[in-house]
Amino acid sequence: MASPYLAAALAAALALCAWPALASAHGLAGKRFFPSTLTIEDPFVADELSLPTFLHLKQPGEGDVPSSQFTNISGEFSKRIFPNLGLTLEGEWNLLDPADNRRTESGFGNLEVSLKYQFFTSAVHEAILSVAFGWEAGGTGRRKAGAESFDVFKPAILFGKGMGDLPEALRWLRPFAVTGVVEGVLPTRSGNKTFVINDNGDLEVEIEKNPNVLHWGFAVMYSLPYLQSFVKDIGLPAVINRLIPLVEIDINNPLDRGFAGKTTGTVNPGIIWAGKYFQLGLEAVVPINERTGKNVGIRGQIHFFLDDLFPTTIGRPLFKW
Amino acid sequence: MVSVRELGAAVALTALLLGAGVAWGHAFLERADPRVGSTVKAAPSQVRVWFTEALEPAFSTLEVVNQSGDRVDRGPARVDAASPVLLQVSLKPLAPGTYRVKWRVLSVDTHVTEGDFTFRVSEGR
Ligand SMILES: [Cu+2]
């Protein structure tokens, strides 16, 4: 019975030998550790698992669609193929509870696959640049739970920048960092025709337009671990010194097909606690306008660092390069 | 037959669930003496840095430089035999001034982390 253990120990030892002092890891650029943000996409490529991300928000009605309580539970698994190229799989489950007496709808949203390539990393400037391409696979989720029947392509540019290169006089600002994303959300179908029987029993054609959307967002964070380790040890107690307060801005600008100018978005102030193997995050979801929502929602996330949990197996790139 | 991969995952997961002190993860600075960003009256004879993970001695370095960039430590730094999370180096006699401690360490899970901080030796008696 000892042989599998021996094999595992050998494999671990081999991996250690084969992996000299160069293994990079999640969200590191120089001395900067970027936590994984809850609302917007991260600029770095990593082995990580977000499970679950929980979102609850009251959505406003539009036209004959009533307002509803919206709950979304999602999971995201990211795997490095090469050290700088990662694949992400995303799934979600939605619950729509309309304000009027219509029945509650629930079900899976569409599956999403994306590739991300981190093509630039500067240790000195704590900077990261990457490009990504996402594909939301139409029809893989439940239509009534909000899943579209068509594919959506999402090309994106992402960045991360820590302020550790500020001069000594501004050292208290060094713990600041910004990450951001600019993304095109491009539906493969300009509109959907659906045939419905109206209240009078007549057949009606409903046309729903699917605009191209410019999606962008950024996160501003102040890292207390960074302050303690690199700027000044101000004697923060154990739990506090791993906290990273942040604000995430998330905006959707529809560009065409009758939706131009109908911006929606949220401001999401919150806090992340980053531990050794996982991080916990909690944010308030504040709509920027009535079109987005009426009340403050909430978002929470548990996020696992697979590269630290399983450094010799699923937590490392499939190919070294 | 259980595959090595499955076994490894199971072991790691069990370790996580039990909160066992398996020394994986990035080595981040836990605390330092002199403290990060501090001003000390008496010139210290050594710099000690405690990390959150056990270190690989062969790949872990710690240097101390003055404001002109000259080394003021009596390197090489060494990982403490009794406490593998402690990296230390002794210093030459320090004049008043600001000194920068630079470290680059390899934790036993092969993750490299690096960083630096300053401390000041004041003029006062
Ligand atoms: Cu890591």
Coordinates of C-alpha atoms and ligand atoms in Angstrom, one line a residue:
Chain A
M1 CA 0.0 0.0 0.0
A2 CA 3.0 2.3 0.4
S3 CA 3.7 2.5 -3.3
P4 CA 1.1 5.3 -4.2
Y5 CA 2.4 7.4 -1.4
L6 CA 6.0 6.8 -2.5
A7 CA 5.0 7.7 -6.0
A8 CA 3.4 10.9 -4.9
A9 CA 6.4 11.9 -2.8
L10 CA 8.7 11.1 -5.7
A11 CA 6.5 13.1 -8.1
A12 CA 6.5 16.1 -5.7
A13 CA 10.3 15.8 -5.3
L14 CA 10.7 15.6 -9.1
A15 CA 8.5 18.6 -9.6
L16 CA 10.5 20.6 -7.1
C17 CA 13.7 19.7 -8.9
A18 CA 12.3 20.4 -12.3
W19 CA 10.9 23.7 -11.2
P20 CA 13.8 26.0 -10.2
A21 CA 13.4 29.4 -8.8
L22 CA 11.1 30.9 -11.4
A23 CA 7.6 29.7 -10.7
S24 CA 5.4 32.8 -11.0
A25 CA 2.0 32.7 -9.4
H26 CA -1.4 34.2 -9.1
G27 CA -1.5 38.0 -9.2
L28 CA 2.1 38.7 -8.5
A29 CA 4.0 41.5 -10.2
G30 CA 7.3 42.2 -8.4
K31 CA 6.3 42.6 -4.7
R32 CA 2.7 43.4 -5.6
F33 CA 0.1 40.8 -4.9
F34 CA -3.1 41.6 -6.7
P35 CA -6.1 39.9 -5.1
S36 CA -8.8 38.5 -7.4
T37 CA -11.6 41.1 -7.8
L38 CA -15.2 40.1 -7.3
T39 CA -17.0 42.2 -10.0
I40 CA -14.5 42.8 -12.8
E41 CA -12.2 40.3 -14.6
D42 CA -8.6 40.0 -13.3
P43 CA -5.7 41.0 -15.5
F44 CA -3.5 38.1 -14.5
V45 CA -3.4 34.5 -15.6
A46 CA -3.5 32.0 -12.7
D47 CA -4.8 28.6 -11.5
E48 CA -7.7 29.6 -9.4
L49 CA -11.3 28.7 -8.5
S50 CA -14.0 31.1 -7.6
L51 CA -16.8 29.1 -6.0
P52 CA -19.2 30.4 -5.3
T53 CA -19.7 34.0 -6.2
F54 CA -23.1 35.1 -4.9
L55 CA -25.0 38.2 -6.1
H56 CA -28.3 39.5 -5.0
L57 CA -29.9 42.5 -6.6
K58 CA -33.3 44.0 -7.2
Q59 CA -33.7 44.6 -10.9
P60 CA -36.0 47.3 -12.3
G61 CA -38.8 46.5 -14.7
E62 CA -38.8 47.6 -18.3
G63 CA -41.8 47.8 -20.6
D64 CA -44.1 44.9 -19.7
V65 CA -41.3 43.1 -17.8
P66 CA -41.9 43.6 -14.1
S67 CA -39.2 44.3 -11.6
S68 CA -37.7 41.3 -9.9
Q69 CA -35.4 40.0 -7.2
F70 CA -32.4 38.6 -9.0
T71 CA -30.1 36.1 -7.5
N72 CA -27.0 34.8 -9.3
I73 CA -24.7 32.1 -8.1
S74 CA -21.6 31.5 -10.2
G75 CA -18.4 29.5 -10.4
E76 CA -15.2 30.1 -12.3
F77 CA -12.3 27.8 -12.8
S78 CA -9.1 29.1 -14.4
K79 CA -6.3 26.8 -15.6
R80 CA -2.9 27.8 -16.9
I81 CA -2.0 26.0 -20.1
F82 CA 1.3 27.9 -20.4
P83 CA 2.7 30.1 -17.7
N84 CA 1.2 33.2 -19.4
L85 CA -1.8 31.6 -21.1
G86 CA -4.8 30.5 -19.2
L87 CA -8.2 29.0 -19.9
T88 CA -11.3 29.9 -17.9
L89 CA -14.6 28.1 -17.6
E90 CA -17.5 29.9 -16.1
G91 CA -21.0 28.8 -15.2
E92 CA -23.8 30.4 -13.4
W93 CA -27.2 29.8 -12.0
N94 CA -29.9 32.5 -11.9
L95 CA -33.1 33.0 -9.9
L96 CA -35.6 35.6 -11.1
D97 CA -38.4 36.3 -8.7
P98 CA -40.8 38.9 -10.3
A99 CA -42.5 41.5 -8.1
D100 CA -46.0 40.7 -9.5
N101 CA -47.6 37.4 -9.3
R102 CA -45.7 35.7 -12.2
R103 CA -43.9 32.6 -11.4
T104 CA -40.3 32.4 -10.2
E105 CA -37.9 31.3 -12.9
S106 CA -34.6 29.7 -12.2
G107 CA -32.0 27.8 -14.1
F108 CA -28.5 27.8 -15.5
G109 CA -27.1 30.7 -17.5
N110 CA -24.9 30.1 -20.6
L111 CA -21.5 28.5 -20.2
E112 CA -18.6 30.8 -20.9
V113 CA -15.1 29.8 -22.0
S114 CA -12.3 32.3 -22.3
L115 CA -8.6 32.5 -23.1
K116 CA -6.3 35.0 -21.5
Y117 CA -2.8 35.9 -22.4
Q118 CA -0.7 37.9 -20.0
F119 CA 1.8 39.4 -22.5
F120 CA 3.5 42.0 -20.2
T121 CA 4.6 41.9 -16.6
S122 CA 6.9 44.5 -15.0
A123 CA 8.2 43.7 -11.5
V124 CA 9.6 47.2 -10.9
H125 CA 6.4 49.0 -11.9
E126 CA 4.1 46.3 -10.6
A127 CA 2.3 46.3 -13.9
I128 CA 0.5 43.6 -15.8
L129 CA -1.1 43.7 -19.3
S130 CA -3.2 41.0 -20.9
V131 CA -5.7 40.3 -23.6
A132 CA -8.6 37.9 -23.4
F133 CA -11.2 36.4 -25.7
G134 CA -14.4 35.1 -24.2
W135 CA -17.1 33.0 -25.8
E136 CA -20.5 32.7 -24.2
A137 CA -22.0 29.6 -25.7
G138 CA -25.6 30.4 -26.7
G139 CA -28.3 28.0 -25.8
T140 CA -26.3 26.1 -23.1
G141 CA -28.4 27.7 -20.4
R142 CA -32.1 28.0 -19.7
R143 CA -33.8 30.7 -21.8
K144 CA -36.3 31.6 -19.2
A145 CA -33.6 32.1 -16.6
G146 CA -32.0 34.8 -18.8
A147 CA -29.7 32.7 -21.0
E148 CA -29.6 33.9 -24.6
S149 CA -30.0 31.5 -27.5
F150 CA -27.1 33.0 -29.5
D151 CA -23.3 33.1 -29.0
V152 CA -21.7 36.2 -27.6
F153 CA -18.0 37.0 -28.3
K154 CA -16.0 39.1 -25.8
P155 CA -12.6 40.4 -26.8
A156 CA -11.0 42.3 -23.9
I157 CA -7.9 44.2 -22.8
L158 CA -7.0 44.1 -19.1
F159 CA -4.4 45.8 -16.9
G160 CA -3.1 45.9 -13.4
K161 CA -0.9 48.6 -11.9
G162 CA 0.5 48.9 -8.4
M163 CA 1.8 52.2 -7.1
G164 CA 4.9 50.8 -5.4
D165 CA 7.1 52.9 -7.7
L166 CA 5.9 56.2 -6.3
P167 CA 8.7 58.3 -4.7
E168 CA 9.5 58.1 -1.0
A169 CA 7.6 61.2 -0.2
L170 CA 4.4 59.6 -1.3
R171 CA 5.1 56.2 0.3
W172 CA 1.8 56.1 2.1
L173 CA 0.1 55.9 -1.4
R174 CA 2.3 53.0 -2.5
P175 CA -0.2 50.4 -1.2
F176 CA -2.7 51.6 -3.8
A177 CA -3.3 49.5 -7.0
V178 CA -5.7 49.7 -9.9
T179 CA -6.9 46.9 -12.2
G180 CA -9.2 47.4 -15.1
V181 CA -10.8 45.9 -18.2
V182 CA -12.2 47.2 -21.5
E183 CA -14.3 44.6 -23.3
G184 CA -16.5 44.3 -26.3
V185 CA -19.7 42.3 -25.8
L186 CA -20.6 41.3 -29.3
P187 CA -23.8 39.2 -29.8
T188 CA -23.7 37.0 -32.9
R189 CA -27.4 37.8 -33.6
S190 CA -28.7 41.4 -33.9
G191 CA -32.2 40.5 -32.8
N192 CA -34.5 37.6 -31.7
K193 CA -37.9 37.0 -33.1
T194 CA -40.3 35.2 -30.9
F195 CA -43.9 34.3 -31.6
V196 CA -46.3 34.6 -28.7
I197 CA -50.0 34.2 -28.2
N198 CA -51.3 37.5 -26.7
D199 CA -54.2 37.8 -24.2
N200 CA -56.7 38.0 -27.1
G201 CA -55.5 34.7 -28.4
D202 CA -53.8 36.3 -31.5
L203 CA -50.3 35.4 -32.7
E204 CA -47.8 38.2 -32.2
V205 CA -44.2 38.6 -33.3
E206 CA -41.9 40.1 -30.7
I207 CA -38.5 41.4 -31.7
E208 CA -35.9 41.7 -29.1
K209 CA -32.8 43.7 -30.1
N210 CA -29.3 42.6 -29.0
P211 CA -27.0 45.6 -29.0
N212 CA -23.2 45.5 -29.1
V213 CA -22.0 46.6 -25.7
L214 CA -18.8 48.3 -24.6
H215 CA -18.2 46.9 -21.1
W216 CA -15.6 48.5 -19.0
G217 CA -14.6 48.6 -15.4
F218 CA -11.9 49.2 -12.9
A219 CA -11.0 48.5 -9.3
V220 CA -9.1 50.7 -6.9
M221 CA -7.7 49.0 -3.9
Y222 CA -5.5 49.8 -0.9
S223 CA -3.5 46.8 0.3
L224 CA -2.9 46.7 4.1
P225 CA -0.6 43.7 3.6
Y226 CA 1.5 45.8 1.3
L227 CA 1.6 48.7 3.8
Q228 CA 2.7 46.4 6.6
S229 CA 5.3 44.5 4.6
F230 CA 6.9 47.1 2.4
V231 CA 6.1 50.6 3.6
K232 CA 5.6 50.7 7.4
D233 CA 4.7 48.2 10.0
I234 CA 2.0 50.1 11.9
G235 CA 1.3 47.2 14.1
L236 CA -2.0 46.0 12.7
P237 CA -3.4 42.9 14.3
A238 CA -3.4 39.5 12.6
V239 CA -6.8 39.6 10.8
I240 CA -6.7 43.3 9.8
N241 CA -3.3 43.0 8.2
R242 CA -4.6 40.8 5.5
L243 CA -7.4 43.1 4.5
I244 CA -7.6 44.9 1.1
P245 CA -10.4 47.5 1.0
L246 CA -11.5 48.2 -2.6
V247 CA -14.1 49.9 -4.9
E248 CA -15.0 48.3 -8.2
I249 CA -16.7 50.3 -10.9
D250 CA -18.5 48.2 -13.6
I251 CA -20.2 49.9 -16.6
N252 CA -22.1 48.7 -19.7
N253 CA -22.5 51.1 -22.6
P254 CA -24.8 49.7 -25.3
L255 CA -23.7 51.1 -28.6
D256 CA -26.5 50.5 -31.1
R257 CA -29.8 48.8 -32.1
G258 CA -31.9 51.3 -30.2
F259 CA -30.0 50.9 -26.9
A260 CA -27.3 53.5 -27.6
G261 CA -26.8 55.7 -24.5
K262 CA -28.7 53.4 -22.2
T263 CA -25.8 53.0 -19.8
T264 CA -26.1 50.7 -16.8
G265 CA -23.5 50.1 -14.2
T266 CA -22.7 49.6 -10.5
V267 CA -20.3 51.0 -8.0
N268 CA -19.1 48.2 -5.7
P269 CA -17.3 49.2 -2.4
G270 CA -16.1 46.2 -0.4
I271 CA -13.4 44.4 1.3
I272 CA -11.2 41.3 0.5
W273 CA -9.4 39.2 3.1
A274 CA -6.5 37.4 1.5
G275 CA -5.3 34.2 3.2
K276 CA -2.7 31.7 2.3
Y277 CA -4.9 29.4 0.3
F278 CA -8.1 31.3 -0.3
Q279 CA -9.6 34.8 -0.1
L280 CA -13.0 36.0 1.0
G281 CA -14.7 39.0 -0.5
L282 CA -17.8 41.0 0.2
E283 CA -19.2 44.0 -1.6
A284 CA -22.2 46.3 -1.7
V285 CA -23.7 46.6 -5.2
V286 CA -24.8 50.2 -5.7
P287 CA -26.6 50.9 -9.0
I288 CA -25.5 54.1 -10.8
N289 CA -29.0 54.8 -12.1
E290 CA -32.6 53.7 -12.0
R291 CA -32.1 51.7 -15.2
T292 CA -29.6 49.4 -13.4
G293 CA -31.5 48.9 -10.2
K294 CA -33.3 50.5 -7.4
N295 CA -31.7 49.1 -4.2
V296 CA -28.3 48.3 -3.0
G297 CA -27.5 44.7 -3.6
I298 CA -24.8 42.4 -2.2
R299 CA -22.0 40.3 -3.7
G300 CA -19.9 37.7 -1.8
Q301 CA -17.2 35.4 -3.0
I302 CA -14.9 32.5 -1.9
H303 CA -11.9 32.2 -4.1
F304 CA -9.2 29.5 -3.9
F305 CA -5.6 29.8 -4.9
L306 CA -5.1 26.5 -6.7
D307 CA -1.4 27.2 -7.3
D308 CA -0.8 27.3 -3.6
L309 CA -3.2 24.5 -2.7
F310 CA -1.9 22.1 -5.4
P311 CA 1.5 23.4 -6.5
T312 CA 2.6 20.2 -8.0
T313 CA -0.6 19.0 -9.7
I314 CA -3.6 21.1 -10.9
G315 CA -2.0 24.3 -9.6
R316 CA 0.6 24.7 -12.2
P317 CA 0.7 25.2 -16.0
L318 CA 0.1 22.2 -18.1
F319 CA 3.2 23.0 -20.1
K320 CA 6.3 24.7 -18.7
W321 CA 6.9 26.4 -22.0
Chain B
M1 CA -5.4 2.2 -8.9
V2 CA -5.5 5.7 -7.5
S3 CA -3.5 8.1 -9.7
V4 CA -0.7 10.2 -8.3
R5 CA -2.6 13.3 -9.2
E6 CA -5.8 12.3 -7.4
L7 CA -3.8 11.2 -4.4
G8 CA -1.9 14.5 -4.4
A9 CA -5.1 16.5 -4.6
A10 CA -6.8 14.4 -1.9
V11 CA -3.8 14.8 0.4
A12 CA -3.6 18.6 -0.2
L13 CA -7.4 19.0 0.3
T14 CA -7.3 17.0 3.5
A15 CA -4.4 19.2 4.7
L16 CA -6.4 22.3 4.0
L17 CA -9.5 21.0 5.7
L18 CA -7.6 20.0 8.8
G19 CA -5.8 23.3 8.7
A20 CA -2.6 21.4 8.9
G21 CA 0.6 23.3 8.8
V22 CA 1.7 22.2 5.4
A23 CA 4.3 24.7 4.3
W24 CA 2.8 25.6 1.0
G25 CA 2.0 29.0 -0.4
H26 CA 3.9 32.2 -1.0
A27 CA 6.3 33.4 1.5
F28 CA 5.3 36.9 2.5
L29 CA 7.0 39.0 5.1
E30 CA 5.4 38.4 8.5
R31 CA 7.5 40.9 10.5
A32 CA 11.0 42.2 10.7
D33 CA 13.5 43.4 13.2
P34 CA 14.1 46.4 12.9
R35 CA 10.5 46.8 12.0
V36 CA 9.4 47.8 8.4
G37 CA 9.6 51.6 8.0
S38 CA 10.8 52.2 11.6
T39 CA 13.3 54.5 13.1
V40 CA 15.7 53.0 15.7
K41 CA 18.0 54.9 18.1
A42 CA 20.7 52.3 18.4
A43 CA 22.3 50.8 15.3
P44 CA 21.2 47.2 15.0
S45 CA 23.8 44.5 14.7
Q46 CA 21.6 42.3 12.5
V47 CA 18.5 42.3 10.4
R48 CA 16.0 39.5 11.0
V49 CA 12.9 38.8 8.8
W50 CA 10.2 36.3 9.6
F51 CA 8.2 34.9 6.7
T52 CA 4.8 33.3 6.5
E53 CA 6.4 30.1 5.0
A54 CA 9.4 27.9 5.5
L55 CA 12.2 28.9 3.1
E56 CA 14.6 27.1 0.8
P57 CA 18.0 28.2 2.2
A58 CA 19.8 27.8 -1.1
F59 CA 17.5 30.2 -3.0
S60 CA 16.8 32.8 -0.3
T61 CA 18.7 36.0 -0.1
L62 CA 18.7 39.1 2.1
E63 CA 20.8 42.2 1.5
V64 CA 21.1 45.5 3.3
V65 CA 22.3 48.6 1.5
N66 CA 22.9 52.3 2.5
Q67 CA 21.6 55.3 0.6
S68 CA 24.5 55.1 -1.9
G69 CA 23.6 51.5 -2.6
D70 CA 26.7 50.0 -0.8
R71 CA 26.2 46.7 1.0
V72 CA 26.4 47.1 4.8
D73 CA 25.6 43.5 5.7
R74 CA 28.1 40.8 6.4
G75 CA 26.4 38.4 4.1
P76 CA 25.4 35.8 3.1
A77 CA 22.1 35.7 4.9
R78 CA 21.2 32.4 6.5
V79 CA 17.9 30.7 7.3
D80 CA 17.7 29.9 11.0
A81 CA 18.3 26.3 11.7
A82 CA 15.7 26.1 14.4
S83 CA 13.1 28.2 12.6
P84 CA 13.0 27.8 8.8
V85 CA 10.8 30.9 8.4
L86 CA 13.5 33.2 9.8
L87 CA 16.1 34.7 7.5
Q88 CA 18.8 36.8 9.1
V89 CA 22.0 38.6 8.2
S90 CA 24.5 40.4 10.5
L91 CA 25.5 44.0 9.9
K92 CA 28.6 46.2 9.8
P93 CA 28.5 49.1 12.3
L94 CA 25.9 51.4 10.9
A95 CA 26.2 55.2 10.9
P96 CA 23.0 57.2 11.3
G97 CA 21.0 57.2 8.1
T98 CA 18.4 55.3 6.1
Y99 CA 19.0 51.7 5.1
R100 CA 17.2 49.4 2.6
V101 CA 16.6 45.7 3.2
K102 CA 16.1 43.7 0.0
W103 CA 14.9 40.1 0.1
R104 CA 14.1 37.4 -2.4
V105 CA 13.0 34.1 -1.1
L106 CA 11.9 30.7 -2.4
S107 CA 9.3 29.0 -0.3
V108 CA 9.3 25.2 -0.3
D109 CA 6.4 25.1 -2.8
T110 CA 8.8 26.7 -5.4
H111 CA 7.1 30.1 -5.4
V112 CA 9.5 33.0 -5.5
T113 CA 8.5 36.2 -3.7
E114 CA 10.6 39.4 -3.3
G115 CA 10.4 42.7 -1.6
D116 CA 12.2 45.5 0.2
F117 CA 11.7 47.9 3.0
T118 CA 13.6 50.7 4.8
F119 CA 14.5 51.5 8.4
R120 CA 16.3 54.5 9.7
V121 CA 19.0 54.8 12.3
S122 CA 18.5 58.2 14.1
E123 CA 21.2 60.6 15.1
G124 CA 20.0 60.8 18.7
R125 CA 21.7 59.2 21.6
Ligands
CU1 CU 0.0 31.5 -5.7

